[in-house]
Structures are given as C-alpha cells and as structure tokens.
Tab-separated table of C-alpha atoms and ligand atoms in Angstrom:
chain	number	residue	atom	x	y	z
A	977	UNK	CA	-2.158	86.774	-20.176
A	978	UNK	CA	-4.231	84.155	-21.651
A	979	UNK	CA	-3.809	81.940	-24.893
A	980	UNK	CA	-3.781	83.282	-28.155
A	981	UNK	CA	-5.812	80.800	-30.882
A	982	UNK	CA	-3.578	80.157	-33.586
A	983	UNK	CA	-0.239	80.783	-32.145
A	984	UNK	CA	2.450	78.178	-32.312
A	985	UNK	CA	3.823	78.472	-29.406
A	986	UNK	CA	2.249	75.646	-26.698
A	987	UNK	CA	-0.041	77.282	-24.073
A	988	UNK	CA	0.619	76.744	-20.516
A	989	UNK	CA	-1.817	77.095	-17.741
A	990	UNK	CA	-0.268	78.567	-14.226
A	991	UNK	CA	-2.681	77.208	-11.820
A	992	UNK	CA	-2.109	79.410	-8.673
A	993	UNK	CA	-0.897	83.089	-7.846
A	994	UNK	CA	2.922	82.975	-8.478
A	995	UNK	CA	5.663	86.178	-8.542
A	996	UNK	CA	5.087	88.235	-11.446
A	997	UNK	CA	8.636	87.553	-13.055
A	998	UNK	CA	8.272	83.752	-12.840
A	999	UNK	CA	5.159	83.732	-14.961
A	1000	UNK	CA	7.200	86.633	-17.503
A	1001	UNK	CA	9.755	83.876	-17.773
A	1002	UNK	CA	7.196	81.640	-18.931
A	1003	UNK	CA	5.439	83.850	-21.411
A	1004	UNK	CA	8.985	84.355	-23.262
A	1005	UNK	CA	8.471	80.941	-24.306
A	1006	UNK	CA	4.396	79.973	-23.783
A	1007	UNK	CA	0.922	81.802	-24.231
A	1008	UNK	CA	0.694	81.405	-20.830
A	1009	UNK	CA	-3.010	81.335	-18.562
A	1010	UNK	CA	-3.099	82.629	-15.377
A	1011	UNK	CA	-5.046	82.655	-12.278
A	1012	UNK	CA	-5.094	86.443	-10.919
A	1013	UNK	CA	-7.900	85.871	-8.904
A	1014	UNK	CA	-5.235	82.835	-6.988
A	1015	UNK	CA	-9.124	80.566	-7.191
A	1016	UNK	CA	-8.919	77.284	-6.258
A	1017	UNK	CA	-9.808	75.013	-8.895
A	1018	UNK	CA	-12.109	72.413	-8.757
A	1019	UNK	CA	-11.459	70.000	-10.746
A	1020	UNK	CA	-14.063	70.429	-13.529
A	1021	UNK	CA	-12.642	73.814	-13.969
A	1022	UNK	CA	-8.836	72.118	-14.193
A	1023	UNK	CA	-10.131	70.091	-16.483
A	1024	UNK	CA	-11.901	72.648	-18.768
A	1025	UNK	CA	-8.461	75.176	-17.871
A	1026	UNK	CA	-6.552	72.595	-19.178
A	1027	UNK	CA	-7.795	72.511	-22.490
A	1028	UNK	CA	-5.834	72.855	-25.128
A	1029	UNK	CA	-2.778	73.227	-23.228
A	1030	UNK	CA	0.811	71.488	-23.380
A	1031	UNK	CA	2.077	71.666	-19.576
A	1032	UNK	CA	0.658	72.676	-16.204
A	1033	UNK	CA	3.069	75.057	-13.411
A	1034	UNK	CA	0.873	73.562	-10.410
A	1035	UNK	CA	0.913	73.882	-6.962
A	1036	UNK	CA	-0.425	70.960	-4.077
A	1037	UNK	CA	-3.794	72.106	-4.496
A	1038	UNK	CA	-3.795	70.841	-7.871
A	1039	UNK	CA	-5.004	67.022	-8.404
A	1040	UNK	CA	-3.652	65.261	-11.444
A	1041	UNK	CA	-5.004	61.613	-12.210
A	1042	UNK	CA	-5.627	59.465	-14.698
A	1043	UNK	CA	-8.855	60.455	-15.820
A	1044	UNK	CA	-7.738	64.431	-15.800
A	1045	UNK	CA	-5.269	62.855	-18.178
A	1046	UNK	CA	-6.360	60.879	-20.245
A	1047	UNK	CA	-9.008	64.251	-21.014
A	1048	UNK	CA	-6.183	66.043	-22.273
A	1049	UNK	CA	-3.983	63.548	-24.657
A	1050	UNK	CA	-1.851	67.046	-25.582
A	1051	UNK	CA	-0.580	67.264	-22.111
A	1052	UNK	CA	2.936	66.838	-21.821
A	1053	UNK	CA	4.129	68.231	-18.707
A	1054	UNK	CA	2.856	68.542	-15.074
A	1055	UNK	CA	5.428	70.742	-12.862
A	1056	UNK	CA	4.694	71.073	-9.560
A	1057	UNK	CA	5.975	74.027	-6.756
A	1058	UNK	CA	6.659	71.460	-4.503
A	1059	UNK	CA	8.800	68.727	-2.997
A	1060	UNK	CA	5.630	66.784	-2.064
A	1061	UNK	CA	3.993	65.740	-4.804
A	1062	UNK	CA	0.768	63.238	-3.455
A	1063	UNK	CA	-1.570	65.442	-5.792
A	1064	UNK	CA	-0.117	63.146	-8.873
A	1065	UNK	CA	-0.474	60.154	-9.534
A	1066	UNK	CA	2.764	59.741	-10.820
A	1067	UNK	CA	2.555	56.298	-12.318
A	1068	UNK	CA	-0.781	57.493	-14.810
A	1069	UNK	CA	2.101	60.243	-15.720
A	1070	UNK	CA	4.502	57.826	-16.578
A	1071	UNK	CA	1.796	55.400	-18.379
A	1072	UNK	CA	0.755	58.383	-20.644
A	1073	UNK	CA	4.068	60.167	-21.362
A	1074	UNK	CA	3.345	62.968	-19.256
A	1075	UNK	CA	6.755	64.418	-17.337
A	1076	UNK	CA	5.890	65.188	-14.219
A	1077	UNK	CA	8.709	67.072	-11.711
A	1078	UNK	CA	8.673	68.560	-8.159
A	1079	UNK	CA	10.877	71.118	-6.413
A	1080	UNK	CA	13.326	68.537	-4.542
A	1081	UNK	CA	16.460	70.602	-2.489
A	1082	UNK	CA	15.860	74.076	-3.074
A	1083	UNK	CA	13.512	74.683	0.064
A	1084	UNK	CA	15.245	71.721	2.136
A	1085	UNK	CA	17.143	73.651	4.990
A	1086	UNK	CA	14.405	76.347	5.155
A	1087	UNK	CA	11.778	73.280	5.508
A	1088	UNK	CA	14.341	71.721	8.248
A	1089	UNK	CA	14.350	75.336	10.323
A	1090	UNK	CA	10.756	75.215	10.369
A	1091	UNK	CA	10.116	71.947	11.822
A	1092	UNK	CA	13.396	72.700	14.507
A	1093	UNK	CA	11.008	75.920	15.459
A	1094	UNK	CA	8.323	74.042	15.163
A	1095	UNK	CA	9.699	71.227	17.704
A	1096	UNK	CA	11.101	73.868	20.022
A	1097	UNK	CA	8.099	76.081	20.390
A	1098	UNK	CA	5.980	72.838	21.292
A	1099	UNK	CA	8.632	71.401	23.687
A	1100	UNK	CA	8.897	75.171	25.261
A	1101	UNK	CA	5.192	75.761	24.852
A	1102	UNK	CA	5.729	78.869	23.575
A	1103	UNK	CA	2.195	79.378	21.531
A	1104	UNK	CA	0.568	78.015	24.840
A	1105	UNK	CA	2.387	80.410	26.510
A	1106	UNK	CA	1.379	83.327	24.669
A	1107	UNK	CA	-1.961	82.939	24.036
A	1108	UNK	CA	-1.934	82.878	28.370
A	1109	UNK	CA	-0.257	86.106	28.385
A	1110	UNK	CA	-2.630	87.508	25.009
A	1111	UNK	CA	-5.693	86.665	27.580
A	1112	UNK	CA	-4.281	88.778	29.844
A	1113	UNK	CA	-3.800	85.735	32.346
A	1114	UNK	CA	-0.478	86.461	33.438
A	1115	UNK	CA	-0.772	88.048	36.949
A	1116	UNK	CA	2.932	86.569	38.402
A	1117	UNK	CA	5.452	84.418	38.354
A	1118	UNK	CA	5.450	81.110	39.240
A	1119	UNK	CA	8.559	78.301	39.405
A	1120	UNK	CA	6.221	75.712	37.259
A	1121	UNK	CA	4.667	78.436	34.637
A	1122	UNK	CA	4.394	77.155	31.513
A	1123	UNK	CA	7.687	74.449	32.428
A	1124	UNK	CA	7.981	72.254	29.213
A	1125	UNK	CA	11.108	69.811	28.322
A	1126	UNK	CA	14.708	70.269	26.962
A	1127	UNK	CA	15.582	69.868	23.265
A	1128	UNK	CA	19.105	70.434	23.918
A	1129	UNK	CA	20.752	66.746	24.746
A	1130	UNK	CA	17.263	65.290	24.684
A	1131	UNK	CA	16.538	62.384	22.521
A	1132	UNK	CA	14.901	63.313	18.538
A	1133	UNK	CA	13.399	60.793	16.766
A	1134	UNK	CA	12.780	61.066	12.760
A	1135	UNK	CA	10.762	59.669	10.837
A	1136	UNK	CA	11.250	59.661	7.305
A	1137	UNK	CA	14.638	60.469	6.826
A	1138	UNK	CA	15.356	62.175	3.375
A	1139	UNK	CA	16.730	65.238	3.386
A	1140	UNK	CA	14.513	67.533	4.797
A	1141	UNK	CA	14.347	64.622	7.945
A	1142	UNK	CA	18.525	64.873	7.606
A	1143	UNK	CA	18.482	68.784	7.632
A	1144	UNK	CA	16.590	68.552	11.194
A	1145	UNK	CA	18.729	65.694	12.425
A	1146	UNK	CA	21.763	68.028	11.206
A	1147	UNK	CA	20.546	70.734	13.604
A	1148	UNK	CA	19.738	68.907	16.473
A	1149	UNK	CA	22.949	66.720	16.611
A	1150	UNK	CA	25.398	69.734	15.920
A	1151	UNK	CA	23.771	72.589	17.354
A	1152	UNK	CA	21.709	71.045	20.229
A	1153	UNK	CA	23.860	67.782	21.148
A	1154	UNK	CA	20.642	65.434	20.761
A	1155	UNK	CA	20.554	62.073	20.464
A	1156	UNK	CA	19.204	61.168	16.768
A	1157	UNK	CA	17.684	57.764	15.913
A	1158	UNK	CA	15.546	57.401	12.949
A	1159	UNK	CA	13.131	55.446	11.072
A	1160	UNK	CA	12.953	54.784	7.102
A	1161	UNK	CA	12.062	52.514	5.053
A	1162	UNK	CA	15.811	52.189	4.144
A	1163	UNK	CA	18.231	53.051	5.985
A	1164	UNK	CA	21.300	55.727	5.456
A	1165	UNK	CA	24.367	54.829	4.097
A	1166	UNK	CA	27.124	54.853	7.432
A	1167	UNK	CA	29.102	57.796	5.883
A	1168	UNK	CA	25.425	60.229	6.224
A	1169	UNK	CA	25.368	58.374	9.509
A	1170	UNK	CA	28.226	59.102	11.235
A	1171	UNK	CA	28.661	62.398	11.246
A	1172	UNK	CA	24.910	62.962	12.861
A	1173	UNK	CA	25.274	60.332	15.474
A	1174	UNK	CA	22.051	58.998	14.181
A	1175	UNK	CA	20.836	55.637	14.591
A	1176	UNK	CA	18.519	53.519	12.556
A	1177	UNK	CA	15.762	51.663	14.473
A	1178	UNK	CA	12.565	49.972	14.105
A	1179	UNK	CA	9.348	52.027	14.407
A	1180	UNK	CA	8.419	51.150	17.394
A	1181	UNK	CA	11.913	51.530	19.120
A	1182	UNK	CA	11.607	55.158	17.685
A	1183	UNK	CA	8.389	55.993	19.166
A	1184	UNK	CA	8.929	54.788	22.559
A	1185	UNK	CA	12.396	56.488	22.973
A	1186	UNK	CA	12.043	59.765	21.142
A	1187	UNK	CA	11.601	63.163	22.965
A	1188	UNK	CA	10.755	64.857	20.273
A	1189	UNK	CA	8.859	63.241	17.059
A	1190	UNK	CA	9.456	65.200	13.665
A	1191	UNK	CA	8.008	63.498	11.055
A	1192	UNK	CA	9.022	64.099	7.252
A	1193	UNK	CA	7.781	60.598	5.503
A	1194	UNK	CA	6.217	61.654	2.307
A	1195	UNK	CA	2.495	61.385	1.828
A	1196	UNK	CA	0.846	57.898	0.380
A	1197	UNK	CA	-1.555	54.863	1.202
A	1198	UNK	CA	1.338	53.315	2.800
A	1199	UNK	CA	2.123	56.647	5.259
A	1200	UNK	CA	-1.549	56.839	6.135
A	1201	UNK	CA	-2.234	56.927	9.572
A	1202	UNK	CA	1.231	56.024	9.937
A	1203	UNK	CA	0.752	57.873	13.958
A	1204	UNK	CA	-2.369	57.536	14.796
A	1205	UNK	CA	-4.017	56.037	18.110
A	1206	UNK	CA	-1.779	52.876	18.534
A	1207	UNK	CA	1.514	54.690	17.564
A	1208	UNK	CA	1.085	57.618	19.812
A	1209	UNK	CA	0.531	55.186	22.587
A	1210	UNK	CA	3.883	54.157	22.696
A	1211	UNK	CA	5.301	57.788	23.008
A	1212	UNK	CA	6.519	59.112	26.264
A	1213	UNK	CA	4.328	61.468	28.092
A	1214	UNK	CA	6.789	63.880	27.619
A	1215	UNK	CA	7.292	63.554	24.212
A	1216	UNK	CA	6.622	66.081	21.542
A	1217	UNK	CA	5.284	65.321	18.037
A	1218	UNK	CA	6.119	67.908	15.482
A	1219	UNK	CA	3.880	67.161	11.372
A	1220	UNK	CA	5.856	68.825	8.647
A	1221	UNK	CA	5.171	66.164	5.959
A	1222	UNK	CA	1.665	66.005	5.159
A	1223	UNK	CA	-1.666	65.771	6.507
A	1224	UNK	CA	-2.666	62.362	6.225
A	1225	UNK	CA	0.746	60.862	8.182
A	1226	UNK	CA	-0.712	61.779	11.412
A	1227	UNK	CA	-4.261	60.574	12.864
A	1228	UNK	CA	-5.464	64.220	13.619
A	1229	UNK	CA	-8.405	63.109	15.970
A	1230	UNK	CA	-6.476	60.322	17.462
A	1231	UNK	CA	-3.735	63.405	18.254
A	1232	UNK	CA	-5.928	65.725	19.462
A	1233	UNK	CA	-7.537	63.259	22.081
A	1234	UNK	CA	-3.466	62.025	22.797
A	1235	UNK	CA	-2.814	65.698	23.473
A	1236	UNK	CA	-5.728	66.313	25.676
A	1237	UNK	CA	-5.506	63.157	27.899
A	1238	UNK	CA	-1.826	64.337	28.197
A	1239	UNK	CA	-0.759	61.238	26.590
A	1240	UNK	CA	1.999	62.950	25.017
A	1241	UNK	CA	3.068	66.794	26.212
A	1242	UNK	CA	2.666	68.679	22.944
A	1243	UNK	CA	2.338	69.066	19.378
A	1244	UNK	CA	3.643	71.084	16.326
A	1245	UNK	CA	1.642	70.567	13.307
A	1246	UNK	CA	1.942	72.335	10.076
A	1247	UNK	CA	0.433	69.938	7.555
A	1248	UNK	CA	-3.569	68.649	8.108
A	1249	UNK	CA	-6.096	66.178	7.173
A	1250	UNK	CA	-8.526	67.712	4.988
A	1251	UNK	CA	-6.332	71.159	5.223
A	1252	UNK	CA	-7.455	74.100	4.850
A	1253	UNK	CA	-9.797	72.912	7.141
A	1254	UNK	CA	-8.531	71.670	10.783
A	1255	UNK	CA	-10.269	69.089	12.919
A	1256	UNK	CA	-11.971	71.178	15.774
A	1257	UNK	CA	-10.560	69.440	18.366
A	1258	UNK	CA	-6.959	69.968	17.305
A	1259	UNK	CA	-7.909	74.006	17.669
A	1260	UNK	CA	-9.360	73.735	21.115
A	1261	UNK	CA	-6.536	71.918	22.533
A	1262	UNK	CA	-4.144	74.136	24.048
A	1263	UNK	CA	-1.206	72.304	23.992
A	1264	UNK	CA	-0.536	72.548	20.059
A	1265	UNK	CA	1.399	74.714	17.684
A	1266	UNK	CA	-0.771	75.377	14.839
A	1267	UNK	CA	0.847	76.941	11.441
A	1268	UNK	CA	-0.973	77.274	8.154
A	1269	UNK	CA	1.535	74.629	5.865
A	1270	UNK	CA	4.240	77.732	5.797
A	1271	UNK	CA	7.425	75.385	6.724
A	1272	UNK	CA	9.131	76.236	3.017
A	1273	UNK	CA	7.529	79.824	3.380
A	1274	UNK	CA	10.734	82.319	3.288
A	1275	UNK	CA	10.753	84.839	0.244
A	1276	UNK	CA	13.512	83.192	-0.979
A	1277	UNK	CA	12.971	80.052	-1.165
A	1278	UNK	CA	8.962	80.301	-2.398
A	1279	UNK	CA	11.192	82.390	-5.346
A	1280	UNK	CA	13.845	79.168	-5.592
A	1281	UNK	CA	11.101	76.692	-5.743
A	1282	UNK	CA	8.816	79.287	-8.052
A	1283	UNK	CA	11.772	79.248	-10.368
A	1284	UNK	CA	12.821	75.839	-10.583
A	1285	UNK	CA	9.279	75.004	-11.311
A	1286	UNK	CA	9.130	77.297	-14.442
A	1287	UNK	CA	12.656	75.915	-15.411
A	1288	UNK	CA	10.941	72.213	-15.508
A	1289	UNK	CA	8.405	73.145	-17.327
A	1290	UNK	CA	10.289	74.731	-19.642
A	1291	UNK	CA	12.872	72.045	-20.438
A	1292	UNK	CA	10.322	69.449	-20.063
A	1293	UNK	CA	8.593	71.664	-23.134
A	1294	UNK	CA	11.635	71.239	-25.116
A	1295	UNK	CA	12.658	75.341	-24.754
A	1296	UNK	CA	15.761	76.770	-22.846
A	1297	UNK	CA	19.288	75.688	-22.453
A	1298	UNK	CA	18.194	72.224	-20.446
A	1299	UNK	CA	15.548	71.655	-23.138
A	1300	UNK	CA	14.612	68.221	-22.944
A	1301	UNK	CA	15.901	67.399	-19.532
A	1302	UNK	CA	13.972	69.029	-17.234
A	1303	UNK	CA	16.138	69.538	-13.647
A	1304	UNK	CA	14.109	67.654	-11.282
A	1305	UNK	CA	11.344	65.095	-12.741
A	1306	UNK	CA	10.071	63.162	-9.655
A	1307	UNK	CA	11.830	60.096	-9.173
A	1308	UNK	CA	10.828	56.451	-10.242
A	1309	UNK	CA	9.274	54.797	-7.175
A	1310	UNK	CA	11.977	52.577	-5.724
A	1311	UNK	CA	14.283	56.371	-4.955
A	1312	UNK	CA	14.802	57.792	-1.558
A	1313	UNK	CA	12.424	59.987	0.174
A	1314	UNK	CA	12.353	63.374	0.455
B	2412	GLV	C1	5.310	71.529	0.709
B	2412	GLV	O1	4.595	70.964	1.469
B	2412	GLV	C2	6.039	70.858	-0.323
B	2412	GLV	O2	5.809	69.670	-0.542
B	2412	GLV	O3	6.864	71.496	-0.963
C-alpha cells in the first residue's frame, strides 16, 4: 500500500514488518506506507519516508529527534511497538505538538518470564551447558559438571522496579521463595511491597547482596553505564546478572572482562550496546546467555503490542472510538518506570 496524492485521508508510514491485519486496520482509516522489504531505515530515508505524512507506527529501530521533527511540521503522531521508548526524544515531541505513545502493560508478564528464564538458565548454566554437550564434550558424569547456584530461596536483586521489574519480583517471591530487595529511583508504595517481601535499598546495598541481578531501569543518560566496572565489583562471585532493559544500562566490555576473571558467575543478556552488533568479547565468553532482544517475543503479545500501537495511532489521528485520546501516550517525565 502506499499513499495516494490527493486523498484526504492522512498518510501514515509503518516503519517495520508488522502482521498483515494490523497494517489492514490502519488502511481502513490511512493511505498507509509500508516497509515489505522489513529495511532498516537510515535516517535520511526516515526522513524522506516521512514526507508528507501525519503519524509514524515505529518500532526501536526508529530514531525520532528534534531535527527529524522539526523536517516534518505535519507530523502529528509518533507510536511506537514498544514499552521502551529511548529512540524519542520525548520532550522535542512535546515542544512541537507531536503525541508520542509506547506499548506500556500489554507485554509486561511475558517480558517478566523472559528475564526469570533468562536468570535461571545463567544461574543453572544451562547455554554453557549445552553448547559442552553440542561439542560433543560430554564423555561422563561428574559430581561438579556444570554445578551453578540456587534461585529458589536465594537472594534477587532488581533494579528498576516498574512493572516489568515487579512481574519478576512477583515470580521469584511466590513461586521460588527468594528474598527480593530492590533499587529505584522511588520507591514502592508499602501495599506493592508487602505482598512480595521486597525491600527497598540503596544501590550499593543491592549489588553487594543480590544473587541474582535483573535489571529493568529504562534506558537514558542517567541509566548509562549504570553497571559497569565499579558496580560489578561489588557483586558476589556468585552472583548472576541478567540485562532485559536496554543496552546501554550495562558496561558490556566491563561485563565481559567481570565474567571472564570470574568476578561474578554468569550472565543473561538480552539487550546490547550498539545491538545488533555484540561486543566480541561478550560472545567468546562462555559463561553468558546470549538472546537476540526477544524477552516480549510470544505471538501473542508481539500481536497485543502490534495492536495497541495501531490503536494509538489511530486515536492520536483523531479516528476510532478513543479518537483523540490515544490509550497509552508515554508519560510526562516525573511518572514511574516501566
Ligand atoms: C522492548 O525492548 C520494548 O521496549 O518493548
């Protein structure tokens, strides 16, 4: 489908491969532009895609800034198919007009099942494990083979605790009797508390006593490098570290060279610096679960997010029954995490 010259209905660029029957949705009320070949973009060909039309369905790959902006005054809408949303700059949205929205709740407990596998399969070195047997390494058994640490009544620390970071606590309090503590910038009202055991404490505190690190703090300047060489320091040389957030949070070379001195046991990291790519050493360290940014990836809930996307974009374009009031425009600053 691509825009028709003269119509008066807005045109809509969708930036990335989505289902079939999400983009149909969109052409009952857009000329919509589409992406068959799934390219990625750069952003001289956003730009020039971008031309002419009223909103953007958009994906993480997808940069929108200020000067993107201000090259297309008739923009009115960015909607992105995602809960992170560090590929806007949110405030030149805001300055301009433009509603921006992400994909908040939909993929939250499929997001916090992925980081629980992800924990468990790098405290039970299970990709270590069978990469070992793939080599055809395993000859017998042995008591120590492949030994890694408990989850069950072991100590998990979060870090950013939205509600992704509250979906993982959720599991590992109820169904594996850990210990939660947590670190945010703000800190959970006692009623979220309570019923996860989880206790606030100060960044350090959470590094040194953890067993297992998930970390779910959004993206930005100030979460840069929040773990890097210093931070992982402090962790126990048992602990795990499990990335679902972003690339970015985590200090991937520091990490690597943590994991390889042993300074910490193991890794699970979904989310890179500089992803697609992934720092060499991370991929010739063995003790490291690698997955290819896949935590919200269930059929279902890529459709859920897919959906809500196209239902932003087209309230946000004035069309449909919440016309106007798009579901879930990204929040002013001073909100919660994710
Ligand atoms: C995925 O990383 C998302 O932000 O939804």
């Amino acid at each position: 489908m691509s825009s028709t010259s003269g119509s008066l209905r807005p045109s809509v660029l969708v930036a990335r491969a989505v289902f079939d029957d999400v983009v149909a949705r969109l052409a009952a009320h857009f000329e919509v532009e589409t992406n068959p070949d799934d390219r990625i973009f750069s952003p001289a060909e956003l730009s020039e895609r971008l031309r002419g039309k009223a909103g953007a369905f958009i994906t993480g790959s997808e940069r929108i800034d200020a000067p993107l902006l201000d090259a297309h005054p008739q923009l009115r809408a960015v909607c992105n198919m995602a809960v992170g949303y560090n590929n806007i700059d949110v405030e030149a949205c805001r300055q301009r007009g433009v509603i921006a929205t992400n994909t908040p709740d939909v993929l939250t407990e499929t997001t916090a099942d992925f980081g629980f596998a992800l924990m468990m399969a790098a405290a039970r070195r299970i990709a270590e494990s069978e990469h070992f047997l793939r080599r055809g390494e395993w000859t017998k058994w042995r008591y120590d083979l492949f030994a890694g640490s408990d989850v069950h009544g072991a100590t998990l620390g979060i870090l950013g605790m939205g509600r992704i970071g509250r979906g993982v606590a959720q599991r590992g309090a109820l169904g594996f009797g850990m210990k939660v503590l947590y670190h945010n910038r703000s800190r959970l009202d006692p009623a979220l508390e309570a019923p996860l055991g989880a206790r606030w404490v100060d960044k350090d505190t959470l590094l040194r006593e953890a067993d297992h690190l998930v970390i779910v703090v959004p993206y930005s300047p100030s979460s840069h490098h929040a773990v890097g060489e210093r931070e992982l320091s402090l962790m126990k040389p048992t602990a795990t570290l499990t990335n679902i957030a972003r690339g970015g949070v985590v200090d991937d070379a520091a990490l690597a060279r943590a994991l390889r001195a042993g300074r910490i046991a193991a890794a699970g990291l979904d989310v890179f610096e500089g992803e697609p790519a992934v720092h060499r050493d991370l991929l010739t360290v063995p003790n490291v679960v690698l997955t290819p940014h896949i935590a919200s990836a269930t059929v279902a809930t890529r459709r859920a997010m897919a959906n809500l996307a196209a239902d932003n974009l087209i309230a946000a374009l004035g069309f449909g029954p919440q016309a106007g009031r798009p579901p879930t425009p990204i929040p002013a600053p001073s909100a919660p995490s994710r």
